[in-house]
Short mmCIF file of C-alpha atoms in Angstrom, two decimals:
data_model
loop_
_atom_site.label_atom_id
_atom_site.label_comp_id
_atom_site.label_asym_id
_atom_site.label_seq_id
_atom_site.Cartn_x
_atom_site.Cartn_y
_atom_site.Cartn_z
CA MET A 178 142.56 -39.97 -58.78
CA THR A 179 145.88 -39.16 -57.87
CA ALA A 180 149.28 -41.28 -58.94
CA ILE A 181 149.40 -42.61 -55.24
CA ASP A 182 145.61 -43.99 -55.50
CA LEU A 183 146.30 -45.50 -58.67
CA LEU A 184 149.13 -47.35 -57.36
CA SER A 185 147.32 -48.33 -54.57
CA VAL A 186 144.62 -49.92 -56.76
CA TYR A 187 147.03 -51.72 -58.81
CA ALA A 188 149.12 -52.93 -55.86
CA GLU A 189 145.68 -54.45 -54.24
CA PRO A 190 145.79 -58.00 -54.67
CA ARG A 191 142.97 -59.61 -56.38
CA ARG A 192 140.59 -62.00 -54.70
CA PRO A 193 141.41 -65.55 -55.67
CA VAL A 194 139.39 -67.06 -58.44
CA ALA A 195 137.49 -69.77 -55.92
CA VAL A 196 136.57 -66.69 -53.58
CA ARG A 197 135.09 -64.80 -56.31
CA LEU A 198 133.29 -67.88 -57.63
CA ARG A 199 131.80 -68.66 -54.23
CA ALA A 200 130.60 -64.79 -54.03
CA ALA A 201 129.07 -65.08 -57.33
CA LEU A 202 127.22 -68.01 -56.44
CA ALA A 203 125.88 -66.82 -53.07
CA ASP A 204 124.71 -63.83 -54.84
CA ARG A 205 122.85 -66.24 -57.15
CA LEU A 206 121.29 -68.62 -54.57
CA PRO A 207 117.89 -67.08 -54.68
CA LEU A 208 117.74 -67.58 -58.90
CA ILE A 209 119.09 -71.09 -58.36
CA ALA A 210 116.37 -72.13 -55.68
CA ILE A 211 113.98 -70.70 -58.22
CA LEU A 212 115.13 -72.66 -61.33
CA LEU A 213 115.12 -75.79 -59.08
CA VAL A 214 111.52 -75.14 -58.00
CA GLN A 215 110.32 -74.37 -61.51
CA CYS A 216 112.09 -77.86 -62.43
CA ALA A 217 110.24 -79.75 -59.57
CA LEU A 218 106.75 -78.11 -60.56
CA ALA A 219 107.29 -78.73 -64.33
CA TYR A 220 108.09 -82.50 -63.79
CA ARG A 221 104.98 -83.11 -61.67
CA LEU A 222 103.29 -82.81 -65.18
CA ALA A 223 103.55 -86.21 -67.00
CA ASN A 224 101.80 -87.79 -69.94
CA THR A 225 101.79 -89.29 -73.27
CA ALA A 226 102.46 -86.92 -76.20
CA PHE A 227 99.96 -84.24 -76.89
CA GLU A 228 98.34 -83.91 -80.36
CA ASP A 229 100.71 -80.78 -81.23
CA GLU A 230 103.66 -82.32 -79.91
CA ALA A 231 103.29 -85.36 -82.11
CA LEU A 232 102.71 -83.41 -84.94
CA TYR A 233 105.42 -81.12 -84.76
CA ILE A 234 107.79 -83.84 -84.04
CA TYR A 235 106.77 -86.31 -86.77
CA ALA A 236 106.88 -83.49 -89.28
CA GLY A 237 110.49 -82.77 -88.13
CA HIS A 238 111.34 -86.38 -89.04
CA ARG A 239 109.76 -86.05 -92.38
CA GLU A 240 111.59 -82.75 -93.00
CA LEU A 241 114.84 -84.21 -91.77
CA GLY A 242 114.66 -86.98 -94.06
CA HIS A 243 114.01 -84.79 -96.99
CA LEU A 244 116.64 -82.50 -95.98
CA LEU A 245 119.13 -85.15 -95.34
CA HIS A 246 118.38 -88.18 -98.04
CA GLY A 247 115.60 -86.35 -100.32
CA VAL A 248 112.83 -88.50 -99.26
CA PRO A 249 109.64 -86.89 -99.85
CA VAL A 250 108.03 -85.04 -97.03
CA GLY A 251 104.21 -86.20 -97.75
CA ASP A 252 102.44 -83.13 -96.66
CA THR A 253 102.63 -79.58 -97.08
CA TYR A 254 103.35 -78.55 -93.27
CA ALA A 255 104.57 -75.08 -94.23
CA SER A 256 100.81 -74.15 -95.47
CA TYR A 257 99.22 -74.74 -92.20
CA PHE A 258 102.17 -74.58 -89.37
CA SER A 259 102.17 -71.36 -87.27
CA GLY A 260 105.89 -71.63 -87.49
CA ILE A 261 108.78 -72.57 -90.14
CA PRO A 262 108.76 -76.34 -90.44
CA VAL A 263 112.45 -76.40 -90.89
CA LEU A 264 113.27 -74.56 -87.64
CA TYR A 265 111.98 -75.89 -84.37
CA PRO A 266 110.10 -79.30 -85.72
CA VAL A 267 113.64 -80.32 -87.27
CA ALA A 268 115.56 -79.45 -84.05
CA ALA A 269 113.01 -81.42 -82.27
CA ALA A 270 113.26 -84.34 -84.55
CA VAL A 271 117.22 -84.63 -83.92
CA ILE A 272 116.62 -84.45 -80.21
CA ASP A 273 113.70 -87.04 -80.38
CA SER A 274 116.13 -89.30 -82.44
CA ALA A 275 118.57 -89.46 -79.62
CA LEU A 276 116.76 -88.88 -76.41
CA GLY A 277 113.06 -89.53 -77.29
CA LEU A 278 109.90 -87.18 -76.52
CA GLY A 279 111.60 -86.58 -72.83
CA GLY A 280 114.58 -85.12 -74.47
CA VAL A 281 112.53 -82.93 -76.36
CA ARG A 282 110.48 -82.02 -73.56
CA ALA A 283 113.81 -81.41 -71.46
CA PHE A 284 114.80 -78.84 -74.36
CA SER A 285 111.53 -77.11 -73.69
CA LEU A 286 112.30 -76.92 -69.96
CA LEU A 287 116.09 -75.47 -70.76
CA ALA A 288 114.54 -72.96 -72.74
CA MET A 289 111.84 -71.78 -70.29
CA LEU A 290 114.72 -72.00 -67.46
CA GLY A 291 117.04 -69.79 -69.82
CA ALA A 292 113.90 -67.47 -69.98
CA THR A 293 113.53 -67.40 -66.26
CA ALA A 294 117.18 -66.54 -65.74
CA LEU A 295 117.28 -63.70 -68.30
CA LEU A 296 114.55 -62.08 -66.77
CA TRP A 297 116.18 -62.18 -63.35
CA THR A 298 119.15 -60.37 -64.79
CA THR A 299 116.94 -57.71 -66.79
CA THR A 300 114.88 -57.31 -63.98
CA ARG A 301 117.81 -56.72 -61.52
CA ARG A 302 119.13 -54.18 -63.80
CA LEU A 303 115.94 -52.39 -64.16
CA TYR A 304 114.65 -52.44 -60.78
CA GLY A 305 117.13 -53.86 -58.10
CA LYS A 306 117.57 -57.44 -56.60
CA PRO A 307 114.61 -57.82 -54.51
CA ALA A 308 112.45 -57.16 -57.50
CA ALA A 309 114.39 -59.69 -59.86
CA VAL A 310 113.92 -62.16 -57.04
CA ILE A 311 110.33 -61.96 -56.87
CA GLY A 312 109.53 -61.22 -60.56
CA ALA A 313 111.58 -64.34 -61.40
CA ALA A 314 109.80 -66.51 -58.65
CA LEU A 315 106.40 -65.15 -60.17
CA PHE A 316 107.15 -65.96 -63.73
CA ALA A 317 108.98 -69.45 -62.94
CA THR A 318 106.03 -70.68 -61.07
CA CYS A 319 103.11 -69.34 -63.11
CA ALA A 320 100.77 -71.94 -64.86
CA PRO A 321 101.52 -71.16 -68.53
CA THR A 322 105.40 -71.17 -67.54
CA LEU A 323 105.16 -74.66 -65.85
CA PHE A 324 102.96 -76.07 -68.87
CA LEU A 325 105.59 -74.69 -71.68
CA SER A 326 108.35 -75.99 -69.64
CA ARG A 327 106.77 -79.66 -70.01
CA LEU A 328 105.45 -79.12 -73.55
CA ALA A 329 107.40 -79.92 -76.75
CA THR A 330 106.38 -77.24 -79.08
CA TYR A 331 107.89 -74.09 -80.53
CA ASP A 332 106.75 -71.93 -77.86
CA ALA A 333 109.29 -72.37 -75.29
CA PRO A 334 112.18 -71.74 -77.55
CA SER A 335 110.18 -68.39 -78.80
CA VAL A 336 109.73 -67.32 -75.29
CA PHE A 337 113.52 -67.62 -74.48
CA LEU A 338 114.39 -66.02 -77.95
CA LEU A 339 112.19 -63.08 -76.75
CA ALA A 340 113.92 -63.27 -73.32
CA LEU A 341 117.17 -62.82 -74.86
CA ALA A 342 116.30 -59.94 -76.84
CA LEU A 343 114.80 -58.07 -74.13
CA TRP A 344 117.78 -58.73 -71.83
CA TRP A 345 119.96 -57.54 -74.90
CA THR A 346 118.57 -54.43 -75.07
CA VAL A 347 118.54 -53.32 -71.53
CA ARG A 348 122.13 -54.79 -70.96
CA THR A 349 123.52 -52.49 -73.74
CA ALA A 350 121.57 -49.53 -72.50
CA HIS A 351 124.99 -47.77 -71.74
CA ARG A 352 126.96 -48.83 -74.37
CA SER A 353 127.16 -48.08 -78.31
CA PRO A 354 123.60 -47.71 -79.58
CA PHE A 355 124.63 -49.69 -82.62
CA LEU A 356 125.18 -52.88 -80.11
CA VAL A 357 121.14 -52.94 -80.17
CA LEU A 358 121.16 -54.25 -83.45
CA LEU A 359 122.17 -57.76 -81.95
CA ALA A 360 119.07 -58.08 -80.67
CA ALA A 361 117.38 -58.36 -84.01
CA PRO A 362 118.27 -61.83 -85.13
CA PRO A 363 116.98 -63.41 -82.03
CA LEU A 364 113.83 -61.36 -82.60
CA VAL A 365 113.26 -62.52 -85.88
CA LEU A 366 114.05 -66.17 -85.22
CA ALA A 367 111.50 -65.88 -82.54
CA ALA A 368 108.77 -64.87 -85.12
CA GLY A 369 110.03 -67.60 -87.56
CA VAL A 370 109.87 -70.19 -84.90
CA LYS A 371 106.38 -69.21 -83.83
CA TYR A 372 104.52 -66.45 -85.92
CA ALA A 373 102.75 -65.14 -83.35
CA SER A 374 105.68 -63.91 -81.52
CA ALA A 375 105.69 -61.04 -83.81
CA LEU A 376 103.04 -59.77 -81.75
CA TYR A 377 106.13 -58.79 -79.00
CA LEU A 378 108.47 -57.24 -81.30
CA PRO A 379 107.22 -53.94 -80.94
CA THR A 380 107.47 -54.22 -77.23
CA VAL A 381 111.19 -55.02 -77.70
CA VAL A 382 111.62 -52.01 -80.06
CA LEU A 383 110.16 -49.75 -77.62
CA ALA A 384 111.92 -50.89 -74.64
CA ALA A 385 115.20 -50.41 -76.46
CA VAL A 386 114.15 -46.63 -76.60
CA LEU A 387 112.68 -46.25 -73.17
CA THR A 388 115.38 -48.04 -71.24
CA VAL A 389 117.76 -45.38 -72.11
CA PRO A 390 116.19 -42.50 -70.30
CA ALA A 391 114.83 -44.73 -67.63
CA LEU A 392 118.18 -45.34 -66.47
CA GLY A 393 119.39 -41.53 -66.93
CA LEU A 394 120.57 -41.11 -69.86
CA SER A 395 119.60 -38.88 -73.16
CA TRP A 396 116.27 -39.59 -74.75
CA TRP A 397 117.78 -39.11 -78.34
CA ARG A 398 120.40 -42.00 -77.59
CA GLY A 399 117.23 -44.19 -76.88
CA VAL A 400 115.25 -43.09 -79.96
CA LEU A 401 118.49 -44.07 -82.01
CA ARG A 402 118.68 -47.35 -80.51
CA GLY A 403 114.97 -47.73 -81.43
CA VAL A 404 115.26 -46.61 -84.95
CA LEU A 405 118.40 -49.13 -85.43
CA LEU A 406 116.72 -52.10 -83.61
CA GLY A 407 113.44 -51.23 -85.51
CA ALA A 408 115.30 -51.10 -89.16
CA GLY A 409 117.23 -53.98 -88.28
CA THR A 410 114.36 -56.20 -87.35
CA ALA A 411 112.28 -55.21 -90.44
CA ALA A 412 115.23 -55.69 -92.64
CA LEU A 413 115.62 -59.27 -91.47
CA LEU A 414 112.03 -60.15 -91.47
CA PHE A 415 111.45 -59.13 -95.00
CA ALA A 416 114.50 -60.92 -96.07
CA GLY A 417 113.35 -64.02 -94.23
CA LEU A 418 110.02 -64.11 -95.74
CA ASP A 419 111.55 -63.66 -99.27
CA ALA A 420 113.55 -66.73 -98.76
CA ALA A 421 110.98 -68.62 -96.98
CA GLY A 422 108.94 -68.91 -100.00
CA ALA A 423 105.20 -68.87 -100.81
CA GLY A 424 104.09 -71.80 -98.68
CA VAL A 425 105.53 -70.22 -95.70
CA ARG A 426 103.84 -66.85 -96.35
CA ALA A 427 100.73 -68.75 -97.04
CA GLY A 428 100.83 -70.56 -93.87
CA LEU A 429 101.73 -67.36 -92.10
CA SER A 430 98.34 -65.74 -93.56
CA GLN A 431 96.46 -68.73 -92.50
CA THR A 432 97.54 -69.61 -89.17
CA THR A 433 98.24 -66.00 -88.04
CA VAL A 434 97.37 -62.69 -89.94
CA ASN A 435 94.14 -63.89 -91.53
CA ARG A 436 93.16 -66.76 -88.98
CA THR A 437 89.58 -68.01 -89.15
CA THR A 438 87.59 -66.07 -86.42
CA GLY A 439 85.22 -67.75 -83.77
CA ALA A 440 82.33 -66.74 -81.73
CA GLU A 441 83.57 -67.51 -78.27
CA PRO A 442 82.25 -65.00 -75.56
CA LEU A 443 84.91 -62.16 -74.71
CA SER A 444 83.76 -62.77 -71.07
CA ASN A 445 85.34 -66.41 -70.89
CA ILE A 446 88.51 -65.41 -72.71
CA LEU A 447 88.83 -62.72 -70.23
CA ARG A 448 88.00 -65.16 -67.27
CA LEU A 449 90.59 -67.66 -68.64
CA SER A 450 93.12 -64.94 -69.10
CA LEU A 451 92.83 -63.86 -65.33
CA ILE A 452 92.85 -67.38 -63.88
CA TRP A 453 96.07 -67.93 -65.87
CA GLY A 454 97.87 -64.57 -65.57
CA GLY A 455 95.69 -62.19 -63.28
CA TRP A 456 97.87 -61.95 -60.35
CA VAL A 457 101.21 -61.16 -62.25
CA ALA A 458 99.40 -58.59 -64.20
CA ALA A 459 97.80 -57.03 -61.09
CA LEU A 460 101.15 -57.11 -59.34
CA ALA A 461 102.58 -55.22 -62.52
CA VAL A 462 100.02 -52.47 -62.39
CA VAL A 463 101.16 -52.09 -58.79
CA GLY A 464 104.72 -51.96 -60.04
CA VAL A 465 103.86 -49.23 -62.41
CA GLY A 466 101.83 -47.39 -59.51
CA VAL A 467 105.11 -47.07 -57.56
CA LEU A 468 107.12 -45.93 -60.23
CA ILE A 469 104.47 -43.16 -60.33
CA VAL A 470 104.86 -42.55 -56.96
CA ARG A 471 108.72 -42.21 -56.91
CA ARG A 472 108.37 -39.26 -59.82
CA ARG A 473 111.59 -40.02 -61.04
CA GLY A 474 110.46 -38.66 -64.52
CA TRP A 475 108.28 -40.26 -67.23
CA ALA A 476 110.68 -42.35 -68.80
CA PRO A 477 110.72 -45.26 -66.20
CA VAL A 478 106.90 -45.17 -65.79
CA LEU A 479 106.54 -45.21 -69.57
CA LEU A 480 108.79 -48.37 -69.85
CA GLY A 481 106.87 -50.04 -67.10
CA ALA A 482 103.55 -49.36 -68.67
CA LEU A 483 104.91 -50.54 -71.70
CA LEU A 484 106.02 -53.91 -70.03
CA THR A 485 102.81 -54.12 -68.04
CA GLY A 486 100.56 -53.37 -71.05
CA THR A 487 102.23 -56.20 -73.03
CA ALA A 488 100.62 -59.02 -70.80
CA ALA A 489 97.32 -57.97 -72.12
CA LEU A 490 98.42 -58.55 -76.02
CA ALA A 491 97.69 -62.33 -76.09
CA THR A 492 93.96 -61.84 -74.58
CA ALA A 493 93.43 -58.79 -77.31
CA TYR A 494 94.63 -60.82 -79.91
CA GLN A 495 92.42 -64.01 -78.77
CA ALA A 496 89.41 -61.87 -78.13
CA HIS A 497 89.92 -60.54 -81.85
CA LEU A 498 90.10 -64.19 -83.20
CA GLY A 499 87.08 -65.14 -80.90
CA THR A 500 88.68 -68.01 -79.60
CA SER A 501 90.57 -69.28 -76.42
CA VAL A 502 92.61 -71.98 -78.32
CA SER A 503 96.18 -71.54 -77.30
CA LEU A 504 94.91 -68.81 -74.98
CA HIS A 505 96.95 -70.73 -72.13
CA LYS A 506 100.38 -70.85 -73.83
CA HIS A 507 100.17 -67.38 -75.39
CA VAL A 508 99.44 -65.70 -71.94
CA GLY A 509 102.71 -66.74 -70.93
CA PHE A 510 104.47 -64.61 -73.69
CA GLY A 511 103.10 -61.48 -72.00
CA LEU A 512 103.90 -62.49 -68.65
CA LEU A 513 107.70 -62.64 -69.69
CA PHE A 514 107.45 -58.77 -69.99
CA ALA A 515 105.18 -58.05 -67.04
CA ALA A 516 106.98 -60.01 -64.48
CA PRO A 517 109.77 -57.40 -63.78
CA LEU A 518 106.89 -54.84 -63.07
CA ALA A 519 104.97 -57.66 -60.75
CA GLY A 520 108.50 -58.16 -59.00
CA ALA A 521 108.92 -54.43 -58.37
CA GLY A 522 105.20 -53.93 -57.11
CA LEU A 523 105.27 -57.02 -54.59
CA ALA A 524 108.81 -55.95 -53.39
CA ALA A 525 107.29 -52.66 -52.80
CA LEU A 526 104.24 -53.88 -50.83
CA SER A 527 106.63 -56.14 -48.86
CA GLY A 528 109.06 -53.21 -47.82
CA LEU A 529 111.76 -54.59 -49.16
CA PRO A 530 114.60 -51.84 -50.44
CA PRO A 531 113.13 -49.45 -53.02
CA LEU A 532 113.87 -50.15 -56.70
CA ARG A 533 117.46 -49.73 -57.75
CA ASP A 534 118.53 -49.96 -54.23
CA SER A 535 121.84 -51.05 -53.55
CA VAL A 536 121.20 -52.90 -50.32
CA PRO A 537 122.24 -56.52 -51.07
CA MET A 538 119.37 -59.18 -50.79
CA LEU A 539 121.31 -61.78 -48.65
CA ARG A 540 121.92 -59.13 -46.04
CA ARG A 541 118.49 -59.04 -45.04
CA ALA A 542 115.60 -61.36 -44.67
CA VAL A 543 112.69 -61.30 -47.22
CA PRO A 544 109.51 -60.39 -45.63
CA GLY A 545 106.61 -62.79 -44.97
CA VAL A 546 104.29 -61.09 -47.41
CA ALA A 547 106.65 -61.66 -50.47
CA VAL A 548 107.75 -65.46 -49.56
CA GLY A 549 103.90 -66.07 -48.80
CA THR A 550 102.57 -64.49 -51.86
CA CYS A 551 105.21 -66.46 -54.06
CA ALA A 552 104.52 -69.68 -52.31
CA VAL A 553 100.79 -69.36 -52.49
CA LEU A 554 100.90 -68.15 -56.30
CA ALA A 555 103.29 -71.35 -56.80
CA TYR A 556 100.89 -73.69 -55.20
CA TYR A 557 97.97 -72.36 -57.00
CA ALA A 558 100.02 -72.43 -60.50
CA GLY A 559 101.05 -76.07 -59.89
CA ASN A 560 97.46 -76.96 -59.44
CA ALA A 561 96.12 -74.74 -62.56
CA ALA A 562 98.94 -76.40 -64.82
CA GLY A 563 97.34 -79.72 -64.10
CA PRO A 564 94.03 -79.54 -66.29
CA MET A 565 96.21 -77.94 -69.01
CA TYR A 566 98.13 -81.31 -69.04
CA GLY A 567 95.17 -83.64 -68.83
CA TRP A 568 94.91 -84.95 -72.50
CA PRO A 569 93.83 -88.46 -72.63
CA ASP A 570 96.69 -91.08 -72.02
CA SER A 571 97.39 -92.74 -75.41
CA SER A 572 99.54 -95.39 -74.21
CA GLY A 573 97.07 -98.29 -74.11
CA LEU A 574 96.00 -97.33 -77.73
CA VAL A 575 99.20 -97.32 -79.21
CA ALA A 576 99.97 -100.67 -77.60
CA GLU A 577 96.60 -102.03 -79.23
CA LEU A 578 97.59 -100.57 -82.52
CA ARG A 579 101.42 -101.60 -82.73
CA PRO A 580 100.78 -105.38 -84.03
CA LEU A 581 98.15 -104.05 -86.23
CA VAL A 582 99.81 -101.34 -88.02
CA HIS A 583 102.22 -102.18 -91.14
CA PRO A 584 103.77 -100.41 -94.27
CA GLY A 585 102.03 -101.06 -97.22
CA GLN A 586 98.75 -100.26 -98.76
CA ASP A 587 96.51 -100.51 -95.38
CA ARG A 588 94.52 -97.30 -94.39
CA TYR A 589 93.92 -96.10 -90.68
CA LEU A 590 91.32 -93.74 -89.90
CA VAL A 591 91.79 -92.08 -86.69
CA GLU A 592 90.15 -89.28 -85.23
CA GLU A 593 93.36 -87.55 -83.77
CA ASP A 594 95.93 -89.57 -85.95
CA GLU A 595 98.89 -87.24 -85.03
CA VAL A 596 99.83 -89.35 -81.71
CA PRO A 597 99.55 -92.93 -83.10
CA ARG A 598 101.30 -91.71 -86.19
CA TYR A 599 104.00 -90.18 -84.59
CA TYR A 600 104.57 -93.44 -82.09
CA LEU A 601 104.30 -95.71 -85.09
CA ARG A 602 106.08 -93.75 -87.67
CA THR A 603 108.48 -96.63 -88.08
CA GLN A 604 105.62 -98.88 -88.93
CA ALA A 605 103.66 -96.92 -91.38
CA ASP A 606 103.91 -94.32 -94.04
CA PRO A 607 102.15 -90.88 -93.73
CA SER A 608 99.45 -91.53 -96.78
CA GLN A 609 98.25 -94.78 -94.55
CA TRP A 610 97.04 -92.35 -91.81
CA LEU A 611 93.81 -90.27 -92.51
CA ASN A 612 91.64 -88.39 -89.72
CA THR A 613 87.85 -87.28 -89.33
CA TYR A 614 88.47 -83.47 -89.99
CA TYR A 615 88.12 -83.81 -93.81
CA PHE A 616 87.37 -86.77 -96.14
CA GLN A 617 86.90 -86.95 -99.82
CA TYR A 618 85.84 -90.28 -101.55
CA GLY A 619 84.78 -91.46 -104.86
CA ASP A 620 81.82 -93.99 -104.85
CA SER A 621 81.39 -97.09 -107.23
CA THR A 622 79.48 -94.65 -109.73
CA GLY A 623 82.62 -92.10 -109.63
CA LYS A 624 80.56 -89.43 -107.85
CA GLN A 625 83.03 -87.60 -105.43
CA LEU A 626 81.66 -87.50 -101.84
CA VAL A 627 82.62 -85.18 -98.82
CA ASN A 628 82.74 -86.04 -94.99
CA LEU A 629 79.91 -88.07 -93.53
CA PRO A 630 78.50 -89.69 -97.01
CA ALA A 631 82.08 -90.10 -98.07
CA TYR A 632 82.92 -91.80 -94.82
CA GLN A 633 79.82 -93.98 -95.17
CA ALA A 634 80.56 -95.00 -98.85
CA ALA A 635 84.37 -96.14 -97.62
CA PHE A 636 83.14 -98.27 -94.78
CA ALA A 637 80.76 -100.01 -97.33
CA ASP A 638 83.61 -100.80 -99.44
CA GLY A 639 85.86 -101.80 -96.88
CA TYR A 640 88.16 -98.89 -97.67
CA PHE A 641 89.57 -98.74 -94.12
CA ASP A 642 91.59 -101.45 -92.40
CA LEU A 643 91.50 -99.94 -89.07
CA VAL A 644 88.96 -97.26 -87.53
CA VAL A 645 89.44 -95.39 -84.18
CA LEU A 646 87.17 -92.78 -82.42
CA ASP A 647 87.05 -91.28 -79.47
CA ASP A 648 84.53 -88.73 -79.06
CA GLY A 649 87.02 -85.92 -79.16
CA PRO A 650 87.31 -82.94 -81.49
CA THR A 651 84.73 -84.69 -83.89
CA ALA A 652 82.22 -85.88 -81.27
CA ALA A 653 79.17 -85.17 -83.44
CA LEU A 654 80.37 -86.88 -86.33
CA ASP A 655 81.63 -89.81 -84.18
CA LYS A 656 77.96 -90.77 -83.32
CA GLN A 657 77.13 -91.04 -87.07
CA LEU A 658 80.11 -93.04 -87.98
CA THR A 659 79.57 -95.36 -84.97
CA GLN A 660 76.20 -95.94 -86.43
CA ALA A 661 77.56 -96.73 -89.52
CA LEU A 662 80.30 -98.99 -88.53
CA ASN A 663 77.53 -100.87 -86.08
CA ALA A 664 75.01 -101.20 -88.71
CA PRO A 665 73.59 -104.69 -89.87
CA GLY A 666 75.75 -105.90 -92.62
CA SER A 667 78.74 -103.68 -91.60
CA ARG A 668 82.02 -104.85 -92.99
CA TYR A 669 83.68 -103.80 -89.40
CA HIS A 670 83.72 -105.43 -86.11
CA GLN A 671 84.50 -103.53 -82.60
CA LEU A 672 87.97 -104.74 -81.51
CA ALA A 673 88.94 -102.81 -78.52
CA HIS A 674 87.11 -100.23 -76.05
CA ILE A 675 90.28 -98.99 -74.51
CA PRO A 676 89.98 -96.62 -71.38
CA ALA A 677 92.19 -93.27 -71.18
CA ALA A 678 92.79 -91.29 -68.25
CA SER A 679 92.43 -87.61 -68.85
CA GLY A 680 91.99 -84.32 -66.88
CA HIS A 681 88.36 -84.48 -67.41
CA GLY A 682 87.73 -88.29 -66.27
CA THR A 683 88.00 -91.65 -68.18
CA GLN A 684 88.06 -91.11 -72.11
CA TYR A 685 87.61 -94.29 -74.27
CA TYR A 686 89.37 -95.42 -77.69
CA THR A 687 87.23 -97.58 -79.55
CA VAL A 688 88.63 -99.68 -82.43
CA TRP A 689 87.00 -101.20 -85.27
CA GLN A 690 88.95 -103.83 -87.73
CA ARG A 691 87.68 -104.59 -91.09
CA GLY A 692 86.86 -108.35 -91.49
#
């Protein structure tokens, strides 16, 4: 460039700030529309607190009270939580104190909106704007994303942190390799917030390697980035585990590493995975096929295959455990990585500009096949997310128990005690609540009884002030407990039979009171 050219560049007046802002806004109109649709579909889901939501927020209040005032926690949450109790639960408790359950759920929505926005910019850098529009739309409106957007658990912030780390590895591909180390803290924090997130750390580390040659730079530069990110992440993980203490390490082992396996058929796990994420995964495979056809080196193909294959990790992990519990949430983690390729695949099928094409999206209409496919999948996902949110409405139960629950020595046996315990947390202490998962009781002779015999002996002694059963997780035991409560000479009388709407029809809470 000559001196005259340089002078002409510097002499060129800069566009006014308002003009630049309008241009930036116009460029991001599709993303804004996608985020609005995500909000609208997510807010169609409404219900009282889910068992997990109530447990984590309640635990956060107990942990927060201990941190601020030295109040005993009352439980060893670290031993069975699948995330560090002083991270998400405490943050959720702070929000709950100010804004209630709706505020904590709004926090999850903001996290998932952030993940969608980060996915947009990541996909745009890798595969161009058409792929970014479609990939973000597919991710934002898939059933797991909508569910996590309205669930007050640690899944949503974990997804956001993984999206942040992936975005940074792609964002810094052309810059100093050492900048990739800044992706290590969000990766480790994601694993701390939810241990299962560690399943996706290798994907981000390998993406740090493959992104560089995929964008036309040196393989050695990519390898250096991968080594730096892998070493930094490992160092932070080991330091965090050492600082967290034995309780957290025991919880990590019990809930994630050495979790008890089940016997659910593989066919059912695969079927559910296809229902909740199959379309995105299939389109991602198409995206990998497009990369192969383009024949611009193996690095882009390997990167695409890595991101697409990550969608199968949750299914493989749950198949190993032999259970579909939490599968509807975990599938969403993998879709975060597969969605960019799904966007590229559908863009190719729709006749949109090739990957990394410079034609601005707003200068041409999106072909109907892309719009139609995204609309159909969004409609499907909106309906598929509904049953996920269909646990029993507990408002009637809580209203019935509110005047009956008092602090002191009273004891309340509730099949799923997490929900009323959360709503009535200012009216009773943690030790007053018991559930039907496990119970040990000493009878009049001093003999220690467990489970059914223990409950029967406790009923005979009038040990519980209130008993609530709902034929839920311990339905078989409930029938035996009901017989004992209704037996001649029982010290309990049925106080209420409360209907509760759920996604599987009407469920009933039956309440017995002593006396």
